[in-house]
C-alpha cells in the first residue's frame, strides 16, 4: 500500500472514530426532561412513562423537571437556551404551536430554536358536548340552529388562548357559524356550567367527557379527531358529521435544542420509537385515552408547521374577539 493510501486510510479512521465514540458514549450523565407545566395531567403520565423506559434502555437517569409559568413559555425558553448536547430535552404539548401567538415576549422561536425529536402520542380528541336540553342531536343540526338563531349559542373554554378555545374557534371557522365565547378560569367550571345550562356547548377531553356522557348529563355530538374513540364508538368524528376536514387534537412530543448533534438525535429517536411500539406502553396510553405515534423528525416537523400556520390564523381571530 502506498504512503498516500496509508495516510488517507489513517485520516478517515481519525475522522470517523470520534463520531462513533461520541454516539456510543452518550449519555455520560443524567439527562433532564423539562415539562413546562405544573405536575399532573396527561403530559406528566407520558413524560414519566417515557423517562422510565429510556432510562432503562440507555442505562442512564432521564429525569423529569417541571419548569412552569406563563402557560409553558418559561420552561420552553429554558430548553431553547440550553446547551445543544442532548442533556436537556423538552416534553411539551400542542400548546407549543398556540402560545407564541399570545406572547408579547418573543424570547424564542418555537420552530427555529428546536429539533422536533418525535411526536410521542395523540390524544383521543376532545368531544363536542351540549346541554341535553337543547333541541338538536347532531353537528349538522347544531350548525343549522346556530345560523337560524345568531347569538343564541355560547361555548365555554378554559380561558383565552386555551386549547378548548382554539378548537371551538376552528369549529366556528370551518362550519361558518358564530358561537359566542365564554371564558372560564379553568375547563372544569365550564363543564359544570354546561351541565347546569348556563352555557350550551363545550369541547371536553374525551376521557373527561366519558362519565358525563354515560350519566346523560351531557350529550356528545362529535369528536375532534379523525377517528372515532373506542370508548364512544357511536359518537362520530366532526369530520364524519359534516365539517369536512376537521381535525384538532392535543399531542405530546419531545424536543431538543436546535443544533443538537445528529448522532444524538438519531440515538434518542431509535429508542423512542422502540418504546412507543412496546405493548406495555400501548396499554398505558390506551388507559389514558392516548394513541401512540412515534414519528420521526421530518414527520413531526411537518405536523408542527401546518399547525403553526392554522393557529396563527385562529389566534388572529381570537385576538380580535372582545
Coordinates of C-alpha atoms in Angstrom, one line a residue:
X1 CA 0.0 0.0 0.0
X2 CA 1.4 3.4 -1.0
X3 CA 2.2 6.0 1.6
X4 CA -0.6 8.2 0.2
X5 CA -3.2 5.4 0.6
X6 CA -2.0 4.7 4.1
X7 CA -2.2 8.4 5.0
X8 CA -5.7 8.6 3.6
X9 CA -6.8 5.5 5.5
X10 CA -5.5 6.8 8.7
X11 CA -7.1 10.2 8.1
X12 CA -10.5 8.5 7.6
X13 CA -10.1 6.5 10.8
X14 CA -9.2 9.7 12.6
X15 CA -12.3 11.5 11.3
X16 CA -14.8 8.7 11.9
X17 CA -13.6 7.4 15.3
X18 CA -14.8 10.5 17.3
X19 CA -18.2 10.3 15.7
X20 CA -18.6 6.6 16.6
X21 CA -17.2 7.1 20.1
X22 CA -19.4 10.1 20.8
X23 CA -22.5 8.2 19.7
X24 CA -21.6 5.2 21.9
X25 CA -20.7 7.4 24.9
X26 CA -23.9 9.4 25.0
X27 CA -25.3 9.7 27.6
X28 CA -22.5 10.0 30.1
X29 CA -24.5 11.8 32.8
X30 CA -28.2 12.2 33.9
X31 CA -30.5 13.8 31.3
X32 CA -33.1 16.4 32.2
X33 CA -36.6 16.3 30.6
X34 CA -38.3 19.6 31.1
X35 CA -42.1 19.7 31.3
X36 CA -43.1 23.4 31.1
X37 CA -46.3 22.9 33.3
X38 CA -47.1 22.1 36.9
X39 CA -47.1 18.4 37.8
X40 CA -50.2 16.4 36.9
X41 CA -52.3 15.6 33.9
X42 CA -51.7 13.6 30.7
X43 CA -48.4 15.2 29.9
X44 CA -47.0 14.1 33.2
X45 CA -48.0 10.5 32.6
X46 CA -46.5 10.5 29.1
X47 CA -43.3 12.2 30.3
X48 CA -42.7 9.9 33.3
X49 CA -43.5 6.7 31.3
X50 CA -41.0 7.7 28.6
X51 CA -38.4 8.8 31.1
X52 CA -38.5 5.5 33.0
X53 CA -38.3 3.4 29.8
X54 CA -35.5 5.4 28.2
X55 CA -33.5 5.4 31.4
X56 CA -33.6 1.6 31.3
X57 CA -32.8 1.4 27.6
X58 CA -29.8 3.7 27.7
X59 CA -28.6 2.8 31.3
X60 CA -28.7 6.4 32.5
X61 CA -31.1 8.5 34.5
X62 CA -33.6 10.6 32.4
X63 CA -35.4 12.6 35.0
X64 CA -38.4 15.0 34.8
X65 CA -38.2 18.6 36.0
X66 CA -41.2 20.9 36.0
X67 CA -40.3 24.5 35.0
X68 CA -43.7 26.1 34.8
X69 CA -45.1 29.6 34.3
X70 CA -46.5 31.8 31.5
X71 CA -48.5 28.9 30.2
X72 CA -45.4 26.9 29.3
X73 CA -43.3 29.7 27.8
X74 CA -40.8 29.8 30.7
X75 CA -39.9 26.1 30.5
X76 CA -39.8 26.1 26.8
X77 CA -37.5 29.1 26.7
X78 CA -35.2 27.3 29.3
X79 CA -34.7 24.4 26.9
X80 CA -34.3 26.6 23.8
X81 CA -31.4 28.4 25.5
X82 CA -29.8 25.2 26.9
X83 CA -26.6 23.7 25.5
X84 CA -27.4 21.5 22.4
X85 CA -25.6 18.5 23.9
X86 CA -28.5 16.1 24.4
X87 CA -28.7 16.6 28.2
X88 CA -31.8 18.8 28.2
X89 CA -35.0 17.8 26.5
X90 CA -38.4 19.4 26.3
X91 CA -41.6 17.3 26.7
X92 CA -44.5 19.6 25.7
X93 CA -47.9 19.6 24.1
X94 CA -49.6 21.1 21.1
X95 CA -49.8 24.3 23.1
X96 CA -46.2 24.7 21.6
X97 CA -47.9 25.9 18.4
X98 CA -50.5 28.2 20.0
X99 CA -48.8 30.0 22.9
X100 CA -46.3 32.1 20.8
X101 CA -49.3 33.8 19.2
X102 CA -50.4 35.3 22.5
X103 CA -47.0 36.0 24.0
X104 CA -45.6 39.6 23.9
X105 CA -42.3 38.2 25.0
X106 CA -40.6 36.8 21.8
X107 CA -37.7 35.2 23.7
X108 CA -37.5 32.1 21.5
X109 CA -38.8 30.8 18.1
X110 CA -40.9 27.6 18.5
X111 CA -39.8 26.4 15.1
X112 CA -36.2 27.5 14.6
X113 CA -34.9 27.0 18.2
X114 CA -35.9 23.3 18.5
X115 CA -35.4 20.0 16.8
X116 CA -38.8 18.2 17.0
X117 CA -37.5 14.8 18.0
X118 CA -40.7 12.8 18.0
X119 CA -44.4 13.2 18.5
X120 CA -45.0 10.6 21.2
X121 CA -48.8 10.3 21.4
X122 CA -52.0 11.9 20.2
X123 CA -55.0 12.4 22.5
X124 CA -58.2 10.6 21.5
X125 CA -59.6 14.0 20.9
X126 CA -62.0 16.4 22.5
X127 CA -65.7 15.8 22.4
X128 CA -68.1 18.5 21.3
X129 CA -70.8 18.2 24.0
X130 CA -74.0 20.1 24.6
X131 CA -76.5 20.5 27.4
X132 CA -79.1 17.7 26.8
X133 CA -82.0 20.1 26.9
X134 CA -81.1 21.7 23.6
X135 CA -83.3 20.9 20.6
X136 CA -80.7 19.2 18.3
X137 CA -78.9 15.9 18.2
X138 CA -76.2 16.2 15.6
X139 CA -73.4 18.5 14.5
X140 CA -75.4 19.5 11.3
X141 CA -78.5 20.3 13.4
X142 CA -76.3 22.5 15.7
X143 CA -74.9 24.3 12.7
X144 CA -78.4 24.9 11.3
X145 CA -79.7 26.1 14.7
X146 CA -76.7 28.5 15.1
X147 CA -77.3 30.0 11.6
X148 CA -81.0 30.4 12.3
X149 CA -80.5 31.8 15.8
X150 CA -77.5 34.1 15.8
X151 CA -76.2 35.0 19.2
X152 CA -78.2 32.2 21.0
X153 CA -75.4 29.7 21.5
X154 CA -72.4 30.0 23.8
X155 CA -69.4 27.8 24.4
X156 CA -67.2 27.7 27.5
X157 CA -63.4 27.3 27.5
X158 CA -60.6 27.2 29.9
X159 CA -59.7 30.8 29.1
X160 CA -58.5 33.0 26.3
X161 CA -55.8 31.2 24.3
X162 CA -56.7 27.8 25.8
X163 CA -56.8 24.7 23.6
X164 CA -60.5 24.5 24.0
X165 CA -60.9 28.0 22.7
X166 CA -58.8 27.2 19.7
X167 CA -60.8 24.0 19.0
X168 CA -64.1 25.9 19.2
X169 CA -63.0 28.8 17.1
X170 CA -61.7 26.3 14.5
X171 CA -65.1 24.8 14.5
X172 CA -66.7 28.2 14.2
X173 CA -64.4 29.0 11.2
X174 CA -64.9 25.7 9.4
X175 CA -68.7 25.5 10.0
X176 CA -69.1 29.1 9.1
X177 CA -71.1 29.9 12.3
X178 CA -70.7 32.2 15.3
X179 CA -71.0 30.7 18.7
X180 CA -70.1 33.2 21.5
X181 CA -67.1 32.5 23.7
X182 CA -67.5 32.5 27.5
X183 CA -64.0 32.2 29.1
X184 CA -63.5 30.5 32.4
X185 CA -60.5 30.2 34.7
X186 CA -60.4 26.5 34.0
X187 CA -62.2 23.9 32.0
X188 CA -63.8 22.3 35.0
X189 CA -66.1 25.2 35.7
X190 CA -67.1 25.4 32.0
X191 CA -68.2 21.8 32.2
X192 CA -70.3 22.5 35.4
X193 CA -72.0 25.4 33.7
X194 CA -72.7 23.4 30.6
X195 CA -74.4 20.7 32.7
X196 CA -76.4 23.4 34.5
X197 CA -77.5 25.1 31.3
X198 CA -75.7 28.4 31.8
X199 CA -73.8 27.8 28.5
X200 CA -74.8 25.4 25.7
X201 CA -71.6 23.9 24.3
X202 CA -68.2 22.7 25.5
X203 CA -65.2 20.9 24.0
X204 CA -64.0 18.5 26.6
X205 CA -61.1 16.0 26.6
X206 CA -62.6 12.6 25.7
X207 CA -61.5 10.9 28.9
X208 CA -63.1 13.7 31.0
X209 CA -66.3 13.7 28.9
X210 CA -67.0 9.9 29.2
X211 CA -68.5 9.9 32.7
X212 CA -70.8 12.9 31.9
X213 CA -71.9 11.3 28.7
X214 CA -72.7 7.9 30.4
X215 CA -74.7 9.7 33.1
X216 CA -76.5 11.6 30.4
X217 CA -75.5 14.9 32.0
X218 CA -74.1 16.0 28.6
X219 CA -74.9 14.9 25.0
X220 CA -72.0 14.2 22.7
X221 CA -72.3 15.3 19.1
X222 CA -68.8 14.7 17.7
X223 CA -65.2 14.2 18.4
X224 CA -62.3 16.4 17.1
X225 CA -60.0 13.6 16.0
X226 CA -60.0 11.9 12.6
X227 CA -61.1 8.5 14.0
X228 CA -63.8 7.6 16.5
X229 CA -62.8 6.8 20.0
X230 CA -63.2 3.2 21.1
X231 CA -64.9 4.2 24.4
X232 CA -67.5 6.2 22.5
X233 CA -68.0 4.2 19.3
X234 CA -71.4 5.7 18.4
X235 CA -70.1 9.3 18.5
X236 CA -69.0 10.3 15.0
X237 CA -66.0 12.5 14.3
X238 CA -66.8 16.1 13.5
X239 CA -65.4 15.4 10.0
X240 CA -67.8 12.5 9.6
X241 CA -70.7 14.6 10.9
X242 CA -70.3 17.1 8.0
X243 CA -67.5 19.6 8.8
X244 CA -65.2 18.1 6.2
X245 CA -61.5 18.0 7.1
X246 CA -62.0 18.9 10.7
X247 CA -59.1 17.6 12.9
X248 CA -58.0 19.3 16.0
X249 CA -56.4 17.2 18.8
X250 CA -53.8 17.5 21.5
X251 CA -50.4 15.8 21.1
X252 CA -47.4 15.3 23.3
X253 CA -43.9 15.4 21.9
X254 CA -40.2 15.5 22.7
X255 CA -37.9 18.4 21.5
X256 CA -34.2 19.1 21.6
X257 CA -32.4 22.4 21.4
X258 CA -31.5 23.4 17.8
X259 CA -28.1 22.3 16.7
X260 CA -28.0 19.1 18.8
X261 CA -25.6 16.7 17.0
X262 CA -27.4 14.4 14.6
X263 CA -25.9 11.2 16.2
X264 CA -27.6 12.1 19.5
X265 CA -30.9 12.9 17.7
X266 CA -30.8 9.5 15.9
X267 CA -29.8 7.5 19.0
X268 CA -32.7 9.0 21.0
X269 CA -35.1 8.6 18.2
X270 CA -34.3 5.0 17.8
X271 CA -35.0 4.3 21.5
X272 CA -38.2 6.4 21.5
X273 CA -39.7 4.6 18.5
X274 CA -38.9 1.2 20.3
X275 CA -40.6 2.5 23.5
X276 CA -43.7 3.8 21.7
X277 CA -44.2 0.5 20.0
X278 CA -43.9 -1.5 23.2
X279 CA -47.1 -3.4 24.1
X280 CA -46.9 -2.3 27.8
X281 CA -46.7 1.4 26.7
X282 CA -49.6 1.0 24.3
X283 CA -51.7 -0.4 27.2
X284 CA -50.8 2.5 29.5
X285 CA -51.5 5.1 26.8
X286 CA -54.9 3.5 25.9
X287 CA -56.0 3.7 29.5
X288 CA -55.3 7.4 29.4
X289 CA -57.1 7.9 26.1
X290 CA -53.9 8.3 24.1
X291 CA -52.9 6.9 20.8
X292 CA -49.1 6.1 20.3
X293 CA -47.4 7.9 17.4
X294 CA -43.6 7.7 17.4
X295 CA -43.0 9.9 14.4
X296 CA -39.5 10.8 13.1
X297 CA -38.1 14.3 13.0
X298 CA -39.3 15.2 9.5
X299 CA -42.9 13.9 10.1
X300 CA -43.1 15.8 13.4
X301 CA -41.7 19.0 11.7
X302 CA -44.4 18.8 9.0
X303 CA -47.2 18.4 11.6
X304 CA -45.9 21.4 13.6
X305 CA -45.5 23.6 10.6
X306 CA -49.1 23.0 9.5
X307 CA -50.5 23.5 13.0
X308 CA -48.5 26.7 13.5
X309 CA -49.9 28.3 10.3
X310 CA -53.5 27.3 11.3
X311 CA -53.1 28.5 14.9
X312 CA -51.7 31.9 13.8
X313 CA -54.9 32.3 11.8
X314 CA -57.0 31.3 14.7
X315 CA -55.0 33.5 17.1
X316 CA -55.8 36.5 14.9
X317 CA -59.5 35.7 15.1
X318 CA -59.3 35.2 18.9
X319 CA -57.3 38.3 19.5
X320 CA -60.0 40.2 17.6
X321 CA -62.7 39.0 20.0
X322 CA -63.9 41.2 22.8

